[in-house]
PDB file of C-alpha atoms in Angstrom:
ATOM      1  CA  UNK H   1     147.051 -54.455  75.097  1.00 45.00           C
ATOM      2  CA  UNK H   2     147.701 -52.925  71.668  1.00 52.00           C
ATOM      3  CA  UNK H   3     150.925 -53.254  69.802  1.00 52.00           C
ATOM      4  CA  UNK H   4     151.406 -49.708  70.431  1.00 50.00           C
ATOM      5  CA  UNK H   5     151.093 -49.984  73.701  1.00 52.00           C
ATOM      6  CA  UNK H   6     153.446 -52.852  73.717  1.00 52.00           C
ATOM      7  CA  UNK H   7     156.158 -51.124  72.210  1.00 62.00           C
ATOM      8  CA  UNK H   8     155.188 -47.944  74.127  1.00 64.00           C
ATOM      9  CA  UNK H   9     155.784 -49.949  77.476  1.00 75.00           C
ATOM     10  CA  UNK H  10     158.961 -51.682  76.137  1.00 81.00           C
ATOM     11  CA  UNK H  11     160.422 -48.246  75.081  1.00 80.00           C
ATOM     12  CA  UNK H  12     159.490 -47.163  79.311  1.00 82.00           C
ATOM     13  CA  UNK H  13     161.228 -50.363  80.799  1.00 84.00           C
ATOM     14  CA  UNK H  14     164.114 -50.290  78.770  1.00 89.00           C
ATOM     15  CA  UNK H  15     164.507 -46.153  79.909  1.00 87.00           C
ATOM     16  CA  UNK H  16     164.519 -47.170  83.571  1.00 91.00           C
ATOM     17  CA  UNK H  17     166.741 -49.587  83.058  1.00 92.00           C
ATOM     18  CA  UNK H  18     168.879 -47.558  82.125  1.00 94.00           C
ATOM     19  CA  UNK H  19     168.530 -44.621  84.501  1.00 93.00           C
ATOM     20  CA  UNK H  20     171.121 -44.256  87.125  1.00 96.00           C
ATOM     21  CA  UNK H  21     171.004 -41.005  89.398  1.00 96.00           C
ATOM     22  CA  UNK H  22     173.600 -39.347  87.485  1.00 96.00           C
ATOM     23  CA  UNK H  23     170.178 -38.451  85.412  1.00 92.00           C
ATOM     24  CA  UNK H  24     168.164 -36.105  87.283  1.00 88.00           C
ATOM     25  CA  UNK H  25     165.016 -37.155  86.723  1.00 87.00           C
ATOM     26  CA  UNK H  26     165.560 -40.374  87.714  1.00 93.00           C
ATOM     27  CA  UNK H  27     167.770 -38.609  90.751  1.00 93.00           C
ATOM     28  CA  UNK H  28     164.698 -36.690  91.732  1.00 91.00           C
ATOM     29  CA  UNK H  29     162.240 -40.057  91.969  1.00 93.00           C
ATOM     30  CA  UNK H  30     165.116 -41.816  94.381  1.00 96.00           C
ATOM     31  CA  UNK H  31     164.898 -38.703  96.762  1.00 97.00           C
ATOM     32  CA  UNK H  32     161.663 -36.925  96.518  1.00 94.00           C
ATOM     33  CA  UNK H  33     159.835 -36.763 100.219  1.00 96.00           C
ATOM     34  CA  UNK H  34     162.503 -39.460 101.065  1.00 97.00           C
ATOM     35  CA  UNK H  35     164.327 -37.868 104.047  1.00 98.00           C
ATOM     36  CA  UNK H  36     166.125 -40.258 105.082  1.00 98.00           C
ATOM     37  CA  UNK H  37     167.439 -40.804 101.836  1.00 98.00           C
ATOM     38  CA  UNK H  38     167.725 -37.132 101.678  1.00 98.00           C
ATOM     39  CA  UNK H  39     169.892 -37.256 105.014  1.00 98.00           C
ATOM     40  CA  UNK H  40     172.609 -39.760 104.027  1.00 98.00           C
ATOM     41  CA  UNK H  41     173.201 -37.672 101.019  1.00 98.00           C
ATOM     42  CA  UNK H  42     173.812 -34.404 102.637  1.00 98.00           C
ATOM     43  CA  UNK H  43     175.909 -36.095 105.663  1.00 98.00           C
ATOM     44  CA  UNK H  44     178.303 -37.972 103.095  1.00 98.00           C
ATOM     45  CA  UNK H  45     178.762 -35.089 100.848  1.00 98.00           C
ATOM     46  CA  UNK H  46     179.289 -33.113 103.929  1.00 98.00           C
ATOM     47  CA  UNK H  47     181.465 -35.119 105.901  1.00 97.00           C
ATOM     48  CA  UNK H  48     179.036 -35.399 108.481  1.00 96.00           C
ATOM     49  CA  UNK H  49     176.255 -37.295 110.454  1.00 96.00           C
ATOM     50  CA  UNK H  50     174.066 -35.450 112.722  1.00 97.00           C
ATOM     51  CA  UNK H  51     171.972 -33.864 109.802  1.00 97.00           C
ATOM     52  CA  UNK H  52     168.407 -34.717 109.677  1.00 98.00           C
ATOM     53  CA  UNK H  53     165.890 -33.983 107.127  1.00 98.00           C
ATOM     54  CA  UNK H  54     162.476 -32.507 107.413  1.00 97.00           C
ATOM     55  CA  UNK H  55     161.438 -31.534 104.597  1.00 97.00           C
ATOM     56  CA  UNK H  56     162.885 -32.578 100.522  1.00 97.00           C
ATOM     57  CA  UNK H  57     161.303 -31.788  97.135  1.00 96.00           C
ATOM     58  CA  UNK H  58     162.655 -32.332  94.058  1.00 94.00           C
ATOM     59  CA  UNK H  59     161.872 -30.628  90.611  1.00 89.00           C
ATOM     60  CA  UNK H  60     161.146 -27.057  92.284  1.00 93.00           C
ATOM     61  CA  UNK H  61     160.062 -24.395  90.288  1.00 90.00           C
ATOM     62  CA  UNK H  62     160.896 -20.519  91.241  1.00 91.00           C
ATOM     63  CA  UNK H  63     160.890 -17.689  89.380  1.00 88.00           C
ATOM     64  CA  UNK H  64     162.224 -13.946  90.255  1.00 84.00           C
ATOM     65  CA  UNK H  65     160.502 -11.022  89.943  1.00 78.00           C
ATOM     66  CA  UNK H  66     161.426 -10.923  86.342  1.00 82.00           C
ATOM     67  CA  UNK H  67     159.850 -13.798  85.105  1.00 83.00           C
ATOM     68  CA  UNK H  68     163.412 -15.977  85.185  1.00 85.00           C
ATOM     69  CA  UNK H  69     162.871 -19.415  85.986  1.00 86.00           C
ATOM     70  CA  UNK H  70     164.832 -22.350  87.197  1.00 89.00           C
ATOM     71  CA  UNK H  71     164.122 -25.811  88.351  1.00 89.00           C
ATOM     72  CA  UNK H  72     165.528 -26.868  91.160  1.00 92.00           C
ATOM     73  CA  UNK H  73     166.316 -30.858  91.199  1.00 94.00           C
ATOM     74  CA  UNK H  74     166.248 -31.255  95.361  1.00 96.00           C
ATOM     75  CA  UNK H  75     165.451 -28.605  97.633  1.00 96.00           C
ATOM     76  CA  UNK H  76     165.487 -30.002 100.976  1.00 97.00           C
ATOM     77  CA  UNK H  77     165.400 -28.388 104.844  1.00 97.00           C
ATOM     78  CA  UNK H  78     166.867 -29.665 107.907  1.00 97.00           C
ATOM     79  CA  UNK H  79     166.013 -29.517 111.455  1.00 95.00           C
ATOM     80  CA  UNK H  80     168.175 -26.606 112.080  1.00 94.00           C
ATOM     81  CA  UNK H  81     166.365 -24.507 109.500  1.00 94.00           C
ATOM     82  CA  UNK H  82     169.282 -24.784 107.114  1.00 96.00           C
ATOM     83  CA  UNK H  83     168.502 -24.881 102.993  1.00 97.00           C
ATOM     84  CA  UNK H  84     170.019 -27.429 100.959  1.00 98.00           C
ATOM     85  CA  UNK H  85     169.567 -27.116  96.920  1.00 97.00           C
ATOM     86  CA  UNK H  86     171.466 -30.256  95.261  1.00 97.00           C
ATOM     87  CA  UNK H  87     171.857 -30.329  91.024  1.00 96.00           C
ATOM     88  CA  UNK H  88     172.959 -33.037  89.187  1.00 95.00           C
ATOM     89  CA  UNK H  89     174.590 -31.765  86.053  1.00 93.00           C
ATOM     90  CA  UNK H  90     175.719 -34.022  83.336  1.00 89.00           C
ATOM     91  CA  UNK H  91     177.245 -31.231  81.385  1.00 88.00           C
ATOM     92  CA  UNK H  92     180.239 -29.067  83.088  1.00 89.00           C
ATOM     93  CA  UNK H  93     178.681 -26.025  80.697  1.00 85.00           C
ATOM     94  CA  UNK H  94     175.603 -26.487  83.087  1.00 88.00           C
ATOM     95  CA  UNK H  95     177.245 -25.939  86.168  1.00 92.00           C
ATOM     96  CA  UNK H  96     179.066 -22.818  86.170  1.00 94.00           C
ATOM     97  CA  UNK H  97     179.489 -20.881  89.616  1.00 94.00           C
ATOM     98  CA  UNK H  98     177.457 -18.118  87.752  1.00 95.00           C
ATOM     99  CA  UNK H  99     174.129 -20.694  87.389  1.00 93.00           C
ATOM    100  CA  UNK H 100     175.345 -21.214  91.332  1.00 94.00           C
ATOM    101  CA  UNK H 101     174.989 -17.533  92.236  1.00 94.00           C
ATOM    102  CA  UNK H 102     171.351 -17.711  90.680  1.00 93.00           C
ATOM    103  CA  UNK H 103     169.998 -20.420  92.367  1.00 93.00           C
ATOM    104  CA  UNK H 104     171.477 -19.845  95.767  1.00 94.00           C
ATOM    105  CA  UNK H 105     169.593 -15.932  95.124  1.00 93.00           C
ATOM    106  CA  UNK H 106     166.100 -17.484  94.508  1.00 93.00           C
ATOM    107  CA  UNK H 107     166.596 -19.930  96.886  1.00 94.00           C
ATOM    108  CA  UNK H 108     167.192 -16.719  99.336  1.00 93.00           C
ATOM    109  CA  UNK H 109     164.413 -14.874  98.534  1.00 90.00           C
ATOM    110  CA  UNK H 110     162.340 -18.395  99.781  1.00 90.00           C
ATOM    111  CA  UNK H 111     164.487 -17.932 103.423  1.00 91.00           C
ATOM    112  CA  UNK H 112     163.482 -14.863 104.492  1.00 86.00           C
ATOM    113  CA  UNK H 113     159.837 -14.274 105.656  1.00 85.00           C
ATOM    114  CA  UNK H 114     158.237 -10.479 105.848  1.00 86.00           C
ATOM    115  CA  UNK H 115     159.326  -8.844 108.880  1.00 87.00           C
ATOM    116  CA  UNK H 116     162.325 -10.946 109.823  1.00 90.00           C
ATOM    117  CA  UNK H 117     165.832 -10.082 110.549  1.00 93.00           C
ATOM    118  CA  UNK H 118     168.392 -10.362 107.945  1.00 93.00           C
ATOM    119  CA  UNK H 119     170.673 -11.895 110.463  1.00 92.00           C
ATOM    120  CA  UNK H 120     167.681 -14.608 110.921  1.00 91.00           C
ATOM    121  CA  UNK H 121     168.450 -15.908 107.236  1.00 94.00           C
ATOM    122  CA  UNK H 122     169.325 -19.541 107.678  1.00 95.00           C
ATOM    123  CA  UNK H 123     172.700 -20.555 105.917  1.00 96.00           C
ATOM    124  CA  UNK H 124     172.052 -22.114 102.793  1.00 97.00           C
ATOM    125  CA  UNK H 125     174.253 -24.828 100.738  1.00 98.00           C
ATOM    126  CA  UNK H 126     174.396 -24.712  97.337  1.00 97.00           C
ATOM    127  CA  UNK H 127     175.666 -28.425  95.572  1.00 97.00           C
ATOM    128  CA  UNK H 128     176.355 -29.387  92.445  1.00 97.00           C
ATOM    129  CA  UNK H 129     176.887 -33.050  91.702  1.00 97.00           C
ATOM    130  CA  UNK H 130     178.636 -33.174  88.062  1.00 97.00           C
ATOM    131  CA  UNK H 131     179.816 -36.723  86.243  1.00 96.00           C
ATOM    132  CA  UNK H 132     182.692 -35.486  85.428  1.00 96.00           C
ATOM    133  CA  UNK H 133     185.228 -33.306  87.482  1.00 97.00           C
ATOM    134  CA  UNK H 134     185.368 -29.994  87.422  1.00 96.00           C
ATOM    135  CA  UNK H 135     188.285 -28.723  88.266  1.00 96.00           C
ATOM    136  CA  UNK H 136     190.251 -31.576  87.009  1.00 96.00           C
ATOM    137  CA  UNK H 137     192.589 -31.641  90.100  1.00 97.00           C
ATOM    138  CA  UNK H 138     190.764 -35.332  91.395  1.00 97.00           C
ATOM    139  CA  UNK H 139     189.383 -34.061  94.732  1.00 98.00           C
ATOM    140  CA  UNK H 140     186.204 -35.599  96.104  1.00 98.00           C
ATOM    141  CA  UNK H 141     184.890 -32.018  96.384  1.00 98.00           C
ATOM    142  CA  UNK H 142     185.348 -28.818  95.971  1.00 98.00           C
ATOM    143  CA  UNK H 143     184.267 -25.949  98.533  1.00 97.00           C
ATOM    144  CA  UNK H 144     183.771 -22.181  97.989  1.00 96.00           C
ATOM    145  CA  UNK H 145     182.505 -19.521 100.471  1.00 94.00           C
ATOM    146  CA  UNK H 146     183.047 -15.797 100.689  1.00 95.00           C
ATOM    147  CA  UNK H 147     186.147 -14.983 102.322  1.00 96.00           C
ATOM    148  CA  UNK H 148     187.686 -11.699 103.579  1.00 96.00           C
ATOM    149  CA  UNK H 149     190.970 -11.090 102.132  1.00 95.00           C
ATOM    150  CA  UNK H 150     193.046  -8.937 103.965  1.00 96.00           C
ATOM    151  CA  UNK H 151     191.820 -10.817 107.007  1.00 97.00           C
ATOM    152  CA  UNK H 152     194.082 -14.394 105.695  1.00 96.00           C
ATOM    153  CA  UNK H 153     190.884 -15.330 103.843  1.00 95.00           C
ATOM    154  CA  UNK H 154     188.755 -16.021 106.903  1.00 96.00           C
ATOM    155  CA  UNK H 155     185.694 -16.991 106.305  1.00 95.00           C
ATOM    156  CA  UNK H 156     183.036 -13.816 105.849  1.00 96.00           C
ATOM    157  CA  UNK H 157     180.016 -15.708 107.876  1.00 95.00           C
ATOM    158  CA  UNK H 158     177.159 -15.070 105.776  1.00 96.00           C
ATOM    159  CA  UNK H 159     176.445 -17.925 105.694  1.00 96.00           C
ATOM    160  CA  UNK H 160     176.450 -19.643 102.210  1.00 96.00           C
ATOM    161  CA  UNK H 161     178.184 -22.645 100.866  1.00 97.00           C
ATOM    162  CA  UNK H 162     178.866 -23.720  97.246  1.00 97.00           C
ATOM    163  CA  UNK H 163     180.219 -27.680  97.064  1.00 98.00           C
ATOM    164  CA  UNK H 164     181.064 -29.100  93.740  1.00 98.00           C
ATOM    165  CA  UNK H 165     181.037 -33.126  94.198  1.00 98.00           C
ATOM    166  CA  UNK H 166     183.645 -34.469  91.312  1.00 98.00           C
ATOM    167  CA  UNK H 167     181.207 -37.335  90.168  1.00 97.00           C
ATOM    168  CA  UNK H 168     184.515 -39.084  88.815  1.00 97.00           C
ATOM    169  CA  UNK H 169     185.755 -39.764  91.877  1.00 98.00           C
ATOM    170  CA  UNK H 170     185.679 -43.478  92.812  1.00 96.00           C
ATOM    171  CA  UNK H 171     188.058 -44.374  96.111  1.00 97.00           C
ATOM    172  CA  UNK H 172     185.806 -46.455  97.603  1.00 97.00           C
ATOM    173  CA  UNK H 173     187.058 -46.780 100.495  1.00 97.00           C
ATOM    174  CA  UNK H 174     185.500 -43.520 101.144  1.00 98.00           C
ATOM    175  CA  UNK H 175     182.074 -42.846 101.550  1.00 97.00           C
ATOM    176  CA  UNK H 176     181.681 -40.043  99.178  1.00 98.00           C
ATOM    177  CA  UNK H 177     183.344 -42.293  96.615  1.00 98.00           C
ATOM    178  CA  UNK H 178     181.127 -45.058  97.221  1.00 98.00           C
ATOM    179  CA  UNK H 179     178.058 -42.899  96.956  1.00 98.00           C
ATOM    180  CA  UNK H 180     179.563 -41.506  93.293  1.00 98.00           C
ATOM    181  CA  UNK H 181     179.727 -45.213  92.255  1.00 98.00           C
ATOM    182  CA  UNK H 182     175.839 -45.603  93.430  1.00 98.00           C
ATOM    183  CA  UNK H 183     175.443 -42.613  91.199  1.00 98.00           C
ATOM    184  CA  UNK H 184     176.940 -44.351  88.308  1.00 97.00           C
ATOM    185  CA  UNK H 185     174.863 -47.590  88.450  1.00 97.00           C
ATOM    186  CA  UNK H 186     172.211 -48.409  86.590  1.00 96.00           C
ATOM    187  CA  UNK H 187     171.479 -51.883  88.458  1.00 97.00           C
ATOM    188  CA  UNK H 188     170.396 -51.856  92.381  1.00 97.00           C
ATOM    189  CA  UNK H 189     172.269 -54.845  92.899  1.00 97.00           C
ATOM    190  CA  UNK H 190     175.457 -53.164  92.197  1.00 98.00           C
ATOM    191  CA  UNK H 191     174.836 -50.179  94.542  1.00 98.00           C
ATOM    192  CA  UNK H 192     177.067 -50.054  97.538  1.00 98.00           C
ATOM    193  CA  UNK H 193     175.008 -48.073  99.521  1.00 98.00           C
ATOM    194  CA  UNK H 194     172.177 -50.445 101.597  1.00 97.00           C
ATOM    195  CA  UNK H 195     169.509 -47.779 101.480  1.00 98.00           C
ATOM    196  CA  UNK H 196     170.214 -46.238  98.114  1.00 98.00           C
ATOM    197  CA  UNK H 197     170.098 -49.925  96.943  1.00 98.00           C
ATOM    198  CA  UNK H 198     167.031 -50.847  98.456  1.00 98.00           C
ATOM    199  CA  UNK H 199     165.304 -47.542  97.443  1.00 97.00           C
ATOM    200  CA  UNK H 200     166.407 -47.827  93.374  1.00 97.00           C
ATOM    201  CA  UNK H 201     165.471 -51.780  93.988  1.00 97.00           C
ATOM    202  CA  UNK H 202     162.473 -50.386  94.668  1.00 96.00           C
ATOM    203  CA  UNK H 203     161.423 -48.498  91.639  1.00 95.00           C
ATOM    204  CA  UNK H 204     163.334 -50.624  88.987  1.00 95.00           C
ATOM    205  CA  UNK H 205     162.519 -53.676  90.125  1.00 95.00           C
ATOM    206  CA  UNK H 206     158.767 -53.841  91.865  1.00 95.00           C
ATOM    207  CA  UNK H 207     155.262 -53.402  90.609  1.00 92.00           C
ATOM    208  CA  UNK H 208     154.937 -50.660  92.390  1.00 93.00           C
ATOM    209  CA  UNK H 209     157.898 -48.561  91.483  1.00 92.00           C
ATOM    210  CA  UNK H 210     157.333 -49.252  87.741  1.00 90.00           C
ATOM    211  CA  UNK H 211     154.367 -48.178  88.010  1.00 88.00           C
ATOM    212  CA  UNK H 212     155.389 -44.610  89.919  1.00 87.00           C
ATOM    213  CA  UNK H 213     157.838 -43.975  87.253  1.00 89.00           C
ATOM    214  CA  UNK H 214     156.258 -45.062  84.007  1.00 86.00           C
ATOM    215  CA  UNK H 215     154.572 -41.321  83.653  1.00 82.00           C
ATOM    216  CA  UNK H 216     157.764 -39.961  84.767  1.00 81.00           C
ATOM    217  CA  UNK H 217     159.889 -41.902  81.946  1.00 81.00           C
ATOM    218  CA  UNK H 218     157.295 -41.552  79.641  1.00 78.00           C
ATOM    219  CA  UNK H 219     156.996 -37.804  79.220  1.00 75.00           C
ATOM    220  CA  UNK H 220     160.626 -37.711  79.056  1.00 71.00           C
ATOM    221  CA  UNK H 221     160.680 -40.238  76.320  1.00 70.00           C
ATOM    222  CA  UNK H 222     158.111 -37.309  74.846  1.00 73.00           C
ATOM    223  CA  UNK H 223     160.261 -34.625  75.498  1.00 72.00           C
ATOM    224  CA  UNK H 224     163.011 -36.637  73.553  1.00 72.00           C
ATOM    225  CA  UNK H 225     160.461 -37.051  70.282  1.00 68.00           C
ATOM    226  CA  UNK H 226     159.780 -32.995  70.661  1.00 76.00           C
ATOM    227  CA  UNK H 227     163.001 -32.129  70.382  1.00 78.00           C
ATOM    228  CA  UNK H 228     164.335 -34.823  67.646  1.00 78.00           C
ATOM    229  CA  UNK H 229     161.826 -33.503  65.772  1.00 74.00           C
ATOM    230  CA  UNK H 230     162.270 -29.783  66.363  1.00 79.00           C
ATOM    231  CA  UNK H 231     165.840 -30.827  65.100  1.00 81.00           C
ATOM    232  CA  UNK H 232     164.229 -32.327  61.951  1.00 79.00           C
ATOM    233  CA  UNK H 233     162.037 -29.258  61.196  1.00 81.00           C
ATOM    234  CA  UNK H 234     165.247 -27.201  61.528  1.00 79.00           C
ATOM    235  CA  UNK H 235     167.338 -29.443  58.958  1.00 79.00           C
ATOM    236  CA  UNK H 236     164.457 -29.389  56.338  1.00 76.00           C
ATOM    237  CA  UNK H 237     165.293 -32.938  55.095  1.00 78.00           C
ATOM    238  CA  UNK H 238     162.113 -34.697  55.636  1.00 75.00           C
ATOM    239  CA  UNK H 239     158.423 -33.239  55.215  1.00 83.00           C
ATOM    240  CA  UNK H 240     156.257 -33.125  58.272  1.00 78.00           C
ATOM    241  CA  UNK H 241     154.672 -36.151  57.934  1.00 82.00           C
ATOM    242  CA  UNK H 242     157.572 -38.032  57.233  1.00 73.00           C
ATOM    243  CA  UNK H 243     158.238 -36.946  60.901  1.00 75.00           C
ATOM    244  CA  UNK H 244     155.266 -36.826  62.281  1.00 75.00           C
ATOM    245  CA  UNK H 245     155.592 -40.419  61.031  1.00 76.00           C
ATOM    246  CA  UNK H 246     159.124 -41.923  62.326  1.00 74.00           C
ATOM    247  CA  UNK H 247     158.830 -40.440  65.897  1.00 69.00           C
ATOM    248  CA  UNK H 248     155.133 -40.949  66.361  1.00 74.00           C
ATOM    249  CA  UNK H 249     153.987 -37.876  67.006  1.00 72.00           C
ATOM    250  CA  UNK H 250     150.780 -35.859  65.697  1.00 76.00           C
ATOM    251  CA  UNK H 251     151.147 -34.165  62.774  1.00 73.00           C
ATOM    252  CA  UNK H 252     148.842 -31.239  63.922  1.00 73.00           C
ATOM    253  CA  UNK H 253     151.495 -31.346  66.398  1.00 70.00           C
ATOM    254  CA  UNK H 254     154.983 -31.083  64.482  1.00 72.00           C
ATOM    255  CA  UNK H 255     153.128 -29.076  62.478  1.00 75.00           C
ATOM    256  CA  UNK H 256     152.518 -26.138  65.176  1.00 75.00           C
ATOM    257  CA  UNK H 257     156.450 -27.070  65.861  1.00 73.00           C
ATOM    258  CA  UNK H 258     157.210 -26.198  62.455  1.00 79.00           C
ATOM    259  CA  UNK H 259     154.651 -22.687  63.092  1.00 78.00           C
ATOM    260  CA  UNK H 260     156.395 -21.786  66.020  1.00 77.00           C
ATOM    261  CA  UNK H 261     159.829 -22.246  64.322  1.00 70.00           C
ATOM    262  CA  UNK H 262     158.472 -19.802  61.684  1.00 65.00           C
ATOM    263  CA  UNK H 263     159.673 -22.254  58.801  1.00 58.00           C
ATOM    264  CA  UNK H 264     157.563 -22.495  55.427  1.00 57.00           C
ATOM    265  CA  UNK H 265     156.821 -26.219  54.320  1.00 53.00           C
TER     266      UNK H 265
END
């Protein structure tokens, strides 16, 4: 093993060790294709015990007819056909109601097949798990749906639901408090929920799990390097050669980044 390879492997292991479920990439790995874990997540958030997940995919890309693309952290379907889009948001700016509205519209567009009646559109839940308390009221979650104002805010019944989960909620006497505690842990042994503790332990502490995670983590490290290179280019304090050397990126690649930024060196 070369020194460069060893350094890369060490960076991957350090990055993986620091990851929590509040990191969308790691959360995606925890729940991707994992029906039982996803059902547990949904049952806790919705205060139920009867949800059975039939399918779950993570990092799902959807594009509208105008070319605007979004990446969904989790898209799941239960046995009754209800759809669930679950998003992790570290920054509150990324959890606006307008963004939730756009996500919901794109998900809805996938739910109704040609020839189906609009009344057949299944219920759809858009769930944002925010690391901070979005509405600063200390509640475990905030629920929103369309209502009829003139009928004492009776629910419209269109089957759309928006939920903000408060990632700062830590009452571990409650299921959602334990869940948010677990989302903030970077060590599997600290998790309180057995099923999630087992999954996180596999990904972080076993050879198979680390191999499964390594390419994803390496991609994240590369993305971070590229973003740092872009910022360094914009500041103009370092030569392209220095930026390439410091960040261990190919010089030709850094030169192309500078070209895309319309910066002359």
